[in-house]
Amino acid sequence: MLITNSVVVEFLEIQKGIFLQKLKSPEIAEKIKPGQFLNIKVSEGYYPLLRRPFSVCDVEDDLIHIMFAVYGEGTKILANKKIGETVNILGPLGNGFNIDDDYDLAVFLAGGLGAAPFPYLTRKLNNNKEIISFVGGRSNKEVIKYQFPNLLIATEDGSEGFKGNVVQLFENEIKKFLDKKIKVFACGPNGMLKSVSNLIKRFNEEGKNLTCEVSTESAMACGFGICQGCPIQDSHDPNRYLLVCKDGPVFNVNDIEL
Amino acid sequence: MSNLDLSIKIGSLELSNPILLASGTVGYGNEISEFIDLNKVGGIITKSISLKPRKGNKPQRIFETPAGMLNAIGLANVGLEEFISQKIPFLEKFDVPIICNIAASTLEEYVECVRALENFEKIKAFEINVSCPNVKEGGLQFGNDIRMVAKITENVRLSTKKTLIIKLSPNVSNISDFAKVCKENGADAVSAINTLVGSAFDINSRKPKLSNVFGGLSGPAIKPIAIAKVFEIHRAVDIPIIGVGGIMNWQDVIEFIIAGASAVQIGTLNFIDPTASISILEGIKNYFVNKNLTSINQLKGSYILDNGN
Ligand SMILES: Cc1cc2nc3c(=O)[nH]c(=O)nc-3n(C[C@H](O)[C@H](O)[C@H](O)COP(=O)(O)OP(=O)(O)OC[C@H]3O[C@@H](n4cnc5c(N)ncnc54)[C@H](O)[C@@H]3O)c2cc1C
Ligand SMILES: Cc1cc2nc3c(=O)[nH]c(=O)nc-3n(C[C@H](O)[C@H](O)[C@H](O)COP(=O)(O)O)c2cc1C
């Protein structure tokens, strides 16, 4: 874990309302893994007081990329940063995705800004695994296609691709891939992760052997385990919470209750 | 710089400097030791420990407010047994005083925890968190009930020779009355303040932002209140005060000492900058040198209320 002042080197609007910021931090860039996150202090003042967590979106040499939309005060300040200005980054934080285990096909499931961690994951898989991506949003304006390989799209209003949500689309399509060893990587809103979890459980009861890791979110203060602000239920022990920041944010779907 | 000495003594507790890390904002030291040399701070106050492990409140536990945050962690902690078997051995690696903060839901539990920890050399002091619901009296907080604060102090005092600090709640009408009963019943010091009760609602869903509805407000928003409480106690009662609430920089620490604090605790700031305690210590040293001060006692409670006074 490091704390660095990082300069905004490049700033793009990759599609309407979705920003990609490239921050210079050689130390963190060297260490960070896909699925890990950064806790960013967007201003020096007391408002916002706390850091804001963002997944690492990609790493290019000594640049770390983050992807975000304007949501509240913190992301608004971030979106108004000019090239050459700095932000203070704490990272790398949490546990990332396990990419080296035994599977042939990586299935990406992303909803909305859940698209953020996948460019770096794709880069690290480095053509060693086959990848298929399922990406969803309410309408095609909200679907983030940025750098997804082999992309299938779901929109709730049917404005592009499959009409429905991304988990339904995955359920419809999976038959085609059942001859392969599949690992699912999912990131998106809690509701989506819950239906991913239910679906995986059902598939596994039916004897399809899928592994699945999900990247979760929670309100948090510190991001490294001291405030205890981000509990998530441990599925193996009803008397215990895990912490999203330190035990996650990426979990094997069997280890948590969503 | 030569004869600057920031050390202080509270009861038998010796601190090399007045900067302590506040309970619940440093866990048991593990994580923060990756950022700073723990041997440099004056002391570490561990997360409230209870007799049995506590799972804590459901999410959402944290909500940010202007210049502050609400937390409703629910005293989640590993419990006495794991504290002894896992956390104390880790802390033993450091040459820094450990102050063990204790939470309980009955008077007997406070006493039992203190007894169980009394023989651990590494623990130099107890800080008693009275901002806990008293289950025998309908969940009313001990800290709001002056009779209970007196009783807890009296009973814990009988069970320990270590320095005894009572951590006061600000959610009372006259905090110096509470400090007074702590002194009368044998406490060596009081900490002021714990968090203020607060709440927040979502205007669209109309639901509370915290699952527990109420939370504790901390951060720079509460500093003026904490300063006022330290000052009130200092004026009324002759007992060492450990100031806590909203400290963000070395200037805030100096302000607490002027208002009457012998030492201070860094809380919420650890979440934002886990290295802050070290830079604050440097700032304090510079201030002392520039003002030709050589000890904390020269500054403590040195407020000037009237012109020429
Ligand atoms: C591990 C992790 C990775 C993330 N990655 C990304 C990303 O890559 N791109 C992106 O756009 N967003 C990401 N987020 C969400 C992002 O942190 C929030 O959108 C951001 O905090 C909003 O800040 P704001 O000041 O604009 O909004 P505000 O609503 O003004 O403030 C956010 C406040 O709400 C709290 N909060 C409540 N619920 C949540 C929640 N579910 N997640 C985060 N904060 C919450 C925070 O503690 C914070 O204090 C991630 C969150 C986490 C936990
Ligand atoms: C997330 C969080 C957890 C806390 N947990 C405890 C605790 O377990 N026991 C305790 O006595 N105080 C606890 N506190 C209170 C702090 O020790 C401190 O009194 C308070 O936060 C005010 O200081 P600050 O404004 O510098 O944070 C907690 C505070 C926060 C923010």
XYZ file of C-alpha atoms and ligand atoms in Angstrom:
651
model
C 0.000 0.000 0.000
C 1.387 3.349 -1.041
C 0.243 6.949 -0.948
C 1.232 9.060 -3.933
C 0.427 12.433 -5.414
C -0.363 11.652 -9.010
C -0.614 13.999 -11.956
C -3.521 13.756 -14.385
C -1.699 13.061 -17.640
C -4.575 12.404 -19.993
C -8.317 12.805 -19.704
C -10.819 11.398 -22.199
C -14.581 11.222 -22.443
C -14.821 7.745 -23.958
C -18.544 8.093 -24.497
C -21.106 10.609 -23.317
C -20.712 11.042 -19.556
C -18.082 8.311 -19.128
C -14.610 9.561 -18.289
C -11.233 7.892 -18.499
C -8.484 9.525 -16.488
C -4.838 8.510 -16.782
C -2.850 9.178 -13.626
C 0.906 8.974 -13.324
C 2.032 6.689 -10.527
C 4.943 4.428 -11.449
C 5.028 2.811 -7.975
C 1.376 1.798 -7.942
C 1.290 0.953 -11.659
C 4.043 -1.570 -11.092
C 2.220 -3.379 -8.292
C -1.495 -3.215 -8.999
C -3.474 -6.239 -10.261
C -6.785 -6.398 -12.132
C -9.720 -6.072 -9.735
C -7.749 -4.150 -7.131
C -8.714 -0.575 -6.409
C -7.433 2.853 -5.447
C -8.814 5.169 -2.789
C -8.538 8.687 -4.154
C -8.639 12.026 -2.322
C -10.063 14.305 -4.984
C -9.415 17.602 -3.183
C -7.308 18.864 -0.303
C -10.201 20.353 1.646
C -12.666 18.837 4.094
C -15.454 18.415 1.557
C -15.502 15.749 0.432
C -13.654 14.549 3.496
C -13.136 10.906 2.634
C -11.341 9.262 -0.233
C -13.353 7.786 -3.109
C -12.750 4.181 -4.247
C -12.170 3.395 -7.937
C -11.198 0.158 -9.636
C -8.057 0.122 -11.683
C -9.357 0.237 -15.256
C -6.069 -0.294 -17.029
C -2.339 0.154 -16.640
C -0.081 1.464 -19.376
C 3.594 1.754 -18.378
C 3.585 4.132 -15.409
C 0.018 5.316 -15.963
C -2.998 4.040 -14.065
C -6.361 4.491 -15.729
C -9.630 4.984 -13.901
C -13.083 5.048 -15.465
C -15.957 6.932 -13.868
C -19.163 8.892 -14.328
C -20.232 11.974 -12.372
C -22.303 10.698 -9.485
C -21.974 13.143 -6.568
C -19.621 15.826 -5.304
C -16.412 13.764 -5.384
C -16.738 12.526 -8.945
C -17.786 16.033 -10.017
C -14.509 17.451 -8.692
C -12.605 14.617 -10.367
C -14.317 15.320 -13.683
C -13.238 18.964 -13.464
C -9.545 18.156 -13.002
C -7.317 19.593 -15.689
C -4.298 17.905 -17.175
C -1.314 18.629 -14.920
C -3.387 18.806 -11.731
C -2.858 16.172 -9.055
C -4.923 13.784 -6.996
C -3.742 11.813 -3.985
C -3.925 8.060 -4.440
C -3.802 5.305 -1.832
C -3.263 1.878 -3.317
C -3.144 -0.792 -4.491
C -5.985 -1.944 -2.257
C -7.897 -5.188 -1.806
C -7.681 -8.502 -3.589
C -7.940 -8.647 -7.346
C -9.167 -11.388 -9.677
C -7.414 -14.761 -9.717
C -6.565 -15.225 -13.323
C -4.233 -18.186 -13.342
C -6.541 -20.992 -12.266
C -7.757 -23.815 -14.447
C -10.261 -22.683 -17.125
C -10.348 -22.225 -20.903
C -13.040 -19.609 -21.328
C -13.240 -16.342 -19.396
C -16.777 -14.971 -19.352
C -17.022 -11.261 -18.513
C -20.319 -9.983 -17.119
C -20.524 -6.214 -16.697
C -23.367 -3.880 -15.815
C -23.052 -0.092 -16.155
C -19.807 1.176 -14.636
C -19.023 -2.409 -13.701
C -17.195 -2.265 -17.036
C -14.327 -0.440 -15.317
C -11.986 -3.307 -14.285
C -12.194 -5.315 -17.539
C -9.691 -3.553 -19.833
C -6.853 -4.378 -17.424
C -8.133 -7.903 -16.861
C -8.206 -8.397 -20.634
C -4.675 -7.095 -20.926
C -3.414 -9.435 -18.198
C -5.152 -12.493 -19.680
C -2.871 -11.711 -22.581
C -4.574 -13.943 -25.157
C -3.917 -16.970 -22.961
C -7.614 -17.587 -22.482
C -10.592 -17.295 -24.757
C -12.820 -14.401 -23.665
C -16.471 -13.637 -24.241
C -18.032 -10.446 -22.862
C -21.627 -9.763 -21.878
C -22.281 -6.120 -21.162
C -25.541 -4.512 -20.137
C -27.214 -1.225 -19.345
C -30.653 0.340 -19.244
C -30.321 1.667 -22.775
C -27.583 1.592 -25.397
C -26.393 5.005 -24.157
C -25.460 3.375 -20.852
C -23.687 0.370 -22.278
C -19.942 0.833 -21.948
C -18.276 -1.078 -24.762
C -14.773 0.195 -24.100
C -12.201 -2.473 -25.027
C -14.394 -5.525 -24.460
C -13.390 -8.473 -26.644
C -16.148 -10.612 -28.272
C -18.944 -8.399 -27.059
C -22.618 -9.320 -26.659
C -24.940 -6.543 -25.509
C -28.114 -6.507 -23.422
C -30.284 -3.425 -22.926
C -33.341 -3.275 -20.730
C -35.219 -1.063 -23.217
C -34.136 -3.165 -26.194
C -32.383 -0.224 -27.875
C -29.448 -2.485 -28.737
C -28.782 -6.210 -28.675
C -30.776 -8.525 -26.435
C -33.815 -6.982 -24.692
C -33.417 -7.753 -21.016
C -30.576 -7.831 -18.545
C -27.078 -9.088 -18.983
C -27.547 -12.093 -16.698
C -30.534 -13.326 -18.721
C -28.495 -12.919 -21.888
C -25.666 -14.953 -20.381
C -28.133 -17.655 -19.313
C -29.499 -17.859 -22.861
C -26.092 -18.062 -24.448
C -24.243 -20.381 -22.098
C -25.416 -23.600 -23.771
C -23.069 -22.835 -26.629
C -20.043 -22.951 -24.362
C -20.716 -25.790 -21.977
C -18.069 -27.997 -23.551
C -15.460 -25.633 -22.100
C -14.149 -25.016 -18.600
C -15.697 -21.676 -17.752
C -14.745 -18.993 -15.276
C -17.088 -16.042 -14.849
C -15.819 -12.584 -13.840
C -18.636 -10.240 -12.868
C -18.815 -6.581 -11.861
C -21.842 -4.349 -11.600
C -24.620 -3.181 -9.301
C -25.502 -5.343 -6.276
C -28.798 -6.492 -7.808
C -26.950 -7.794 -10.840
C -24.338 -9.589 -8.733
C -27.105 -11.226 -6.752
C -28.710 -12.651 -9.867
C -25.300 -13.775 -11.120
C -24.815 -15.571 -7.813
C -28.231 -17.247 -7.996
C -27.648 -18.328 -11.567
C -24.222 -19.794 -10.840
C -25.619 -21.717 -7.866
C -28.397 -23.129 -10.051
C -25.971 -24.065 -12.843
C -23.705 -25.803 -10.376
C -26.600 -27.720 -8.859
C -27.346 -28.870 -12.415
C -23.774 -30.142 -12.621
C -22.299 -27.453 -14.841
C -19.057 -26.681 -13.104
C -18.537 -22.929 -13.283
C -16.231 -20.891 -11.096
C -17.188 -17.302 -10.575
C -15.576 -14.251 -9.029
C -17.527 -11.069 -8.416
C -16.229 -7.576 -7.724
C -18.373 -5.992 -5.010
C -18.964 -2.433 -3.823
C -19.820 -0.811 -0.536
C -19.643 2.537 1.148
C -16.284 2.672 2.929
C -14.031 5.149 4.668
C -10.411 3.943 4.814
C -10.248 1.237 2.138
C -7.660 -0.868 4.014
C -9.462 -2.516 6.907
C -9.274 -0.221 9.909
C -12.667 1.487 9.918
C -14.756 -1.714 9.571
C -17.240 0.292 7.517
C -17.814 -2.104 4.608
C -19.153 -5.457 5.884
C -20.385 -8.226 3.602
C -21.887 -11.468 4.915
C -19.536 -14.470 5.045
C -21.510 -17.375 3.552
C -19.616 -19.969 5.605
C -20.184 -18.366 9.011
C -23.438 -16.579 9.918
C -21.693 -14.820 12.816
C -19.068 -13.172 10.686
C -18.829 -10.356 8.222
C -15.987 -10.025 5.758
C -14.783 -6.595 4.655
C -15.276 -5.499 1.050
C -12.086 -3.422 1.128
C -9.682 -5.938 2.612
C -11.140 -9.412 2.056
C -12.527 -8.313 -1.327
C -13.573 -6.374 -3.329
C -13.258 -9.482 -5.514
C -14.716 -12.609 -3.917
C -15.406 -16.116 -5.053
C -19.178 -16.029 -5.335
C -19.451 -19.006 -2.950
C -17.753 -17.138 -0.123
C -20.241 -14.304 0.341
C -23.961 -13.772 0.599
C -25.141 -11.084 -1.762
C 15.603 21.956 19.987
C 18.061 20.644 22.597
C 15.910 20.479 25.720
C 12.520 19.982 24.067
C 10.713 17.187 25.885
C 7.219 16.300 24.708
C 6.823 13.382 27.093
C 3.979 13.257 29.590
C 2.864 11.017 32.400
C -0.746 10.100 33.105
C -1.026 7.955 36.226
C 1.694 5.365 35.663
C 1.392 5.685 31.887
C 4.451 7.249 30.297
C 4.098 8.683 26.815
C 7.058 9.884 24.760
C 4.791 12.420 23.073
C 1.122 13.424 23.299
C -0.053 11.929 19.976
C -2.233 8.846 20.463
C -4.151 6.927 17.807
C -7.876 6.796 18.688
C -9.849 3.648 19.364
C -11.688 2.272 16.329
C -9.534 4.179 13.883
C -6.413 1.983 13.960
C -7.852 -1.482 14.490
C -5.191 -3.390 16.429
C -2.285 -1.708 14.672
C -1.676 -4.249 11.880
C -2.807 -2.246 8.876
C -1.481 1.130 9.956
C 1.956 -0.366 10.680
C 2.349 -0.702 6.906
C 2.307 3.081 6.633
C 4.103 4.386 9.702
C 6.660 3.433 12.318
C 4.337 2.799 15.247
C 7.208 3.314 17.688
C 7.077 7.028 16.913
C 3.552 7.752 18.146
C 2.856 8.383 21.824
C 0.526 5.412 22.105
C -2.046 3.231 20.401
C -5.582 2.798 21.671
C -6.986 -0.466 20.392
C -10.471 -0.946 18.939
C -13.061 -1.457 21.700
C -12.840 -5.035 22.961
C -15.785 -6.849 24.465
C -15.939 -10.095 26.418
C -17.387 -11.987 23.444
C -16.761 -11.262 19.747
C -19.310 -8.897 18.200
C -20.440 -9.147 14.627
C -21.446 -5.497 14.441
C -24.219 -3.764 12.527
C -25.535 -4.642 9.099
C -24.455 -2.491 6.163
C -24.683 0.457 5.554
C -22.354 1.464 8.379
C -20.786 4.659 7.029
C -22.238 7.861 5.648
C -20.280 10.977 4.822
C -21.566 14.374 5.961
C -20.158 17.887 5.448
C -16.658 17.872 6.978
C -17.479 14.696 8.850
C -18.799 11.173 8.781
C -21.416 9.109 10.574
C -20.468 5.599 11.613
C -22.556 2.804 13.042
C -20.034 -0.020 13.183
C -21.812 -1.528 16.178
C -18.607 -2.214 18.119
C -17.662 -5.071 15.791
C -14.596 -6.673 17.369
C -12.755 -9.967 17.721
C -13.577 -10.432 21.412
C -11.317 -10.852 24.426
C -10.015 -14.336 23.619
C -8.789 -13.573 20.101
C -7.476 -10.202 21.267
C -5.261 -12.042 23.735
C -4.181 -14.849 21.412
C -3.730 -12.895 18.161
C -3.579 -9.152 18.682
C -1.425 -8.694 21.785
C 1.442 -10.838 20.343
C 1.504 -8.603 17.256
C 1.543 -5.432 19.348
C 4.337 -6.811 21.502
C 6.707 -6.314 18.563
C 6.499 -2.563 19.039
C 8.058 -0.387 21.647
C 5.002 1.811 22.096
C 2.482 1.937 24.947
C -0.762 0.104 24.264
C -3.960 1.418 25.776
C -6.724 -1.144 25.673
C -10.215 0.261 25.096
C -13.051 -1.780 26.576
C -16.747 -1.885 25.699
C -19.397 -3.841 27.579
C -23.116 -4.202 28.008
C -23.077 -4.737 31.779
C -21.030 -3.403 34.649
C -19.788 -6.931 35.378
C -18.497 -7.312 31.833
C -16.281 -4.229 32.121
C -14.769 -5.657 35.287
C -14.321 -9.114 33.818
C -12.477 -7.747 30.753
C -10.147 -5.619 32.846
C -9.358 -8.539 35.171
C -8.566 -10.803 32.231
C -6.121 -8.250 30.805
C -4.589 -6.935 34.017
C -1.547 -9.218 33.895
C -0.483 -8.391 30.356
C 2.630 -6.235 30.661
C 2.170 -4.868 27.164
C -1.068 -3.119 28.122
C -0.169 0.038 29.974
C -3.616 1.531 30.473
C -7.336 0.950 30.040
C -9.658 3.339 28.292
C -13.255 2.608 29.200
C -15.781 3.263 26.443
C -19.009 4.145 28.245
C -20.826 4.998 24.997
C -22.360 1.514 24.952
C -25.951 0.435 25.592
C -26.574 -0.861 29.126
C -28.623 -3.992 28.461
C -29.799 -4.301 32.066
C -31.332 -0.846 31.979
C -33.231 -0.905 28.706
C -30.308 -0.133 26.423
C -29.747 3.356 27.757
C -26.142 4.363 27.222
C -23.934 4.057 30.300
C -22.275 7.284 29.282
C -25.482 9.320 29.686
C -26.075 8.102 33.215
C -23.830 9.740 35.773
C -24.541 7.105 38.445
C -23.456 4.343 36.072
C -20.295 6.199 35.043
C -19.425 6.561 38.720
C -20.117 2.884 39.381
C -18.113 1.651 36.402
C -15.165 3.842 37.368
C -15.296 2.673 40.974
C -15.520 -1.022 40.096
C -12.925 -1.004 37.354
C -10.571 0.981 39.607
C -10.733 -1.807 42.163
C -9.679 -4.315 39.488
C -6.658 -2.596 37.995
C -3.421 -0.936 38.979
C -2.875 0.307 35.443
C -3.748 3.814 34.356
C -7.516 4.156 34.086
C -9.010 6.508 31.520
C -12.751 7.029 31.117
C -13.813 8.077 27.629
C -16.649 10.539 27.999
C -19.676 10.942 25.791
C -20.400 14.470 24.540
C -24.112 13.685 24.403
C -24.737 14.948 27.953
C -25.758 18.337 29.308
C -22.799 18.955 31.615
C -19.695 16.986 30.777
C -17.623 18.346 33.663
C -20.001 16.707 36.172
C -19.107 13.406 34.541
C -15.390 14.171 34.675
C -15.814 14.998 38.353
C -17.337 11.624 39.268
C -14.579 9.903 37.288
C -11.963 11.680 39.381
C -13.813 11.025 42.639
C -13.968 7.318 41.854
C -10.315 6.945 41.036
C -9.885 7.512 37.293
C -6.460 8.811 36.268
C -7.739 10.732 33.247
C -10.699 11.295 30.961
C -10.818 11.262 27.164
C -13.112 13.813 25.556
C -14.921 13.256 23.293
C -16.475 10.183 21.799
C -18.670 10.714 18.726
C -21.875 12.776 18.717
C -25.156 11.051 17.920
C -26.309 11.886 14.402
C -28.562 10.598 11.647
C -29.331 11.121 7.959
C -32.218 10.185 5.637
C -32.444 9.689 1.900
C -34.906 12.189 0.438
C -36.013 9.862 -2.367
C -36.430 6.543 -0.568
C -37.162 8.285 2.790
C -35.071 5.597 4.420
C -32.237 6.188 6.885
C -28.772 6.233 5.340
C -27.477 3.920 8.102
C -29.051 0.536 8.845
C -28.839 1.423 12.526
C -30.588 4.785 11.830
C -28.309 6.547 14.343
C -24.569 6.844 14.022
C -21.641 8.628 15.631
C -20.498 11.862 14.041
C -16.733 12.376 13.827
C -14.271 14.431 11.818
C -13.441 18.158 11.590
C -17.128 19.087 11.925
C -17.005 18.150 15.631
C -13.744 19.849 16.576
C -15.267 23.050 18.021
C -17.511 20.913 20.241
C -14.586 18.800 21.411
C -12.542 21.922 22.175
C -15.445 23.341 24.195
C -15.802 20.098 26.185
C -12.083 19.914 26.949
C -12.164 23.537 28.072
C -15.258 22.996 30.256
C -13.640 20.037 31.997
C -10.328 21.820 32.402
C -11.972 24.782 34.109
C -14.018 22.650 36.492
C -12.018 19.542 37.386
C -8.362 18.874 38.136
C -7.871 15.715 36.059
C -5.689 15.047 33.001
C -7.720 15.336 29.788
C -7.026 13.531 26.531
C -8.542 15.627 23.743
C -10.145 13.911 20.767
C -12.480 15.041 18.018
C -11.833 16.355 14.542
C -8.068 16.759 14.643
C -6.815 17.271 11.080
C -3.395 18.911 11.569
C -0.797 20.022 14.136
C -2.517 23.358 14.686
C -5.598 21.514 15.922
C -3.445 19.609 18.410
C -1.926 22.833 19.754
C -5.444 24.253 20.123
C -6.533 21.220 22.196
C -3.501 21.554 24.465
C -4.146 25.263 24.982
C -7.777 24.436 25.843
C -6.558 22.058 28.561
C -5.591 18.712 27.019
C -2.481 16.846 28.205
C -2.534 14.550 25.193
C -4.675 14.072 22.077
C -6.012 11.296 19.857
C -6.066 11.201 16.078
C -9.238 9.478 14.802
C -11.008 9.885 11.472
C -7.881 11.457 9.951
C -6.211 8.007 10.018
C -8.717 6.863 7.375
C -7.811 9.695 5.037
C -4.077 9.872 5.695
C -2.715 6.996 7.770
C 0.660 8.764 7.981
C -0.767 11.986 9.441
C 0.194 11.312 13.075
C 3.879 11.433 12.170
C 3.701 14.719 10.231
C 1.581 16.218 13.005
C 4.272 15.335 15.521
C 6.849 17.171 13.403
C 4.581 20.222 13.233
C 4.188 20.263 16.995
C 7.929 20.060 17.553
C 8.464 23.051 15.256
C 5.792 25.057 17.062
C 7.382 24.348 20.441
C 10.817 25.355 19.178
C 9.523 28.536 17.543
C 7.637 29.542 20.689
C 10.535 28.658 22.973
C 8.492 26.049 24.778
C 10.143 22.952 26.190
C 7.321 20.927 27.736
C 3.624 20.175 27.270
C 2.870 21.511 30.732
C 3.960 25.008 29.698
C 1.239 25.090 27.041
C -1.459 22.975 28.668
C -4.519 25.030 29.642
C -2.646 28.247 28.870
C -5.675 29.982 27.377
C -6.008 33.697 28.014
C -9.600 34.704 28.554
C -9.485 38.439 29.129
C -7.218 41.112 27.785
C -4.096 41.235 29.894
C -5.186 38.242 31.929
C -14.098 -1.163 -4.641
C -14.866 -0.099 -5.395
C -14.542 0.163 -6.713
C -15.227 1.160 -7.417
N -14.880 1.409 -8.716
C -15.503 2.370 -9.404
C -15.116 2.683 -10.744
O -14.190 2.079 -11.296
N -15.769 3.670 -11.393
C -16.787 4.383 -10.782
O -17.340 5.294 -11.401
N -17.176 4.107 -9.528
C -16.559 3.135 -8.813
N -16.946 2.874 -7.520
C -18.001 3.680 -6.935
C -17.438 5.035 -6.547
O -16.584 4.877 -5.438
C -18.560 5.988 -6.187
O -19.283 6.250 -7.346
C -17.999 7.297 -5.638
O -17.581 7.090 -4.309
C -19.018 8.389 -5.693
O -18.489 9.534 -5.064
P -19.227 10.927 -5.184
O -18.574 11.839 -4.207
O -19.300 11.367 -6.578
O -20.710 10.557 -4.723
P -21.446 10.862 -3.354
O -22.696 10.081 -3.364
O -21.528 12.335 -3.142
O -20.469 10.308 -2.282
C -20.178 8.972 -2.217
C -20.232 8.619 -0.758
O -21.187 7.609 -0.681
C -20.661 6.491 -0.044
N -21.205 5.302 -0.727
C -22.411 4.786 -0.479
N -22.612 3.672 -1.182
C -21.517 3.470 -1.909
C -21.116 2.464 -2.840
N -21.875 1.428 -3.152
N -19.914 2.570 -3.419
C -19.106 3.599 -3.114
N -19.438 4.577 -2.254
C -20.610 4.515 -1.642
C -19.175 6.632 -0.057
O -18.639 6.173 1.166
C -18.926 8.111 -0.230
O -18.632 8.700 1.003
C -16.279 1.889 -6.797
C -16.610 1.620 -5.469
C -15.908 0.646 -4.757
C -16.272 0.375 -3.339
C -15.366 4.270 12.362
C -15.152 4.662 13.799
C -15.107 3.676 14.785
C -14.936 4.007 16.127
N -14.880 3.019 17.064
C -14.687 3.343 18.381
C -14.595 2.322 19.374
O -14.640 1.123 19.084
N -14.433 2.701 20.675
C -14.340 4.017 21.054
O -14.187 4.307 22.239
N -14.399 5.003 20.113
C -14.580 4.701 18.795
N -14.636 5.714 17.848
C -14.547 7.122 18.276
C -13.146 7.706 18.077
O -12.195 7.034 18.880
C -13.128 9.220 18.397
O -13.497 9.417 19.750
C -14.084 10.013 17.520
O -14.101 9.511 16.219
C -13.771 11.491 17.480
O -12.496 11.745 16.950
P -12.225 12.114 15.391
O -13.177 13.211 15.031
O -10.799 12.518 15.344
O -12.501 10.874 14.629
C -14.806 5.384 16.503
C -14.829 6.367 15.504
C -14.994 6.029 14.168
C -15.017 7.128 13.140
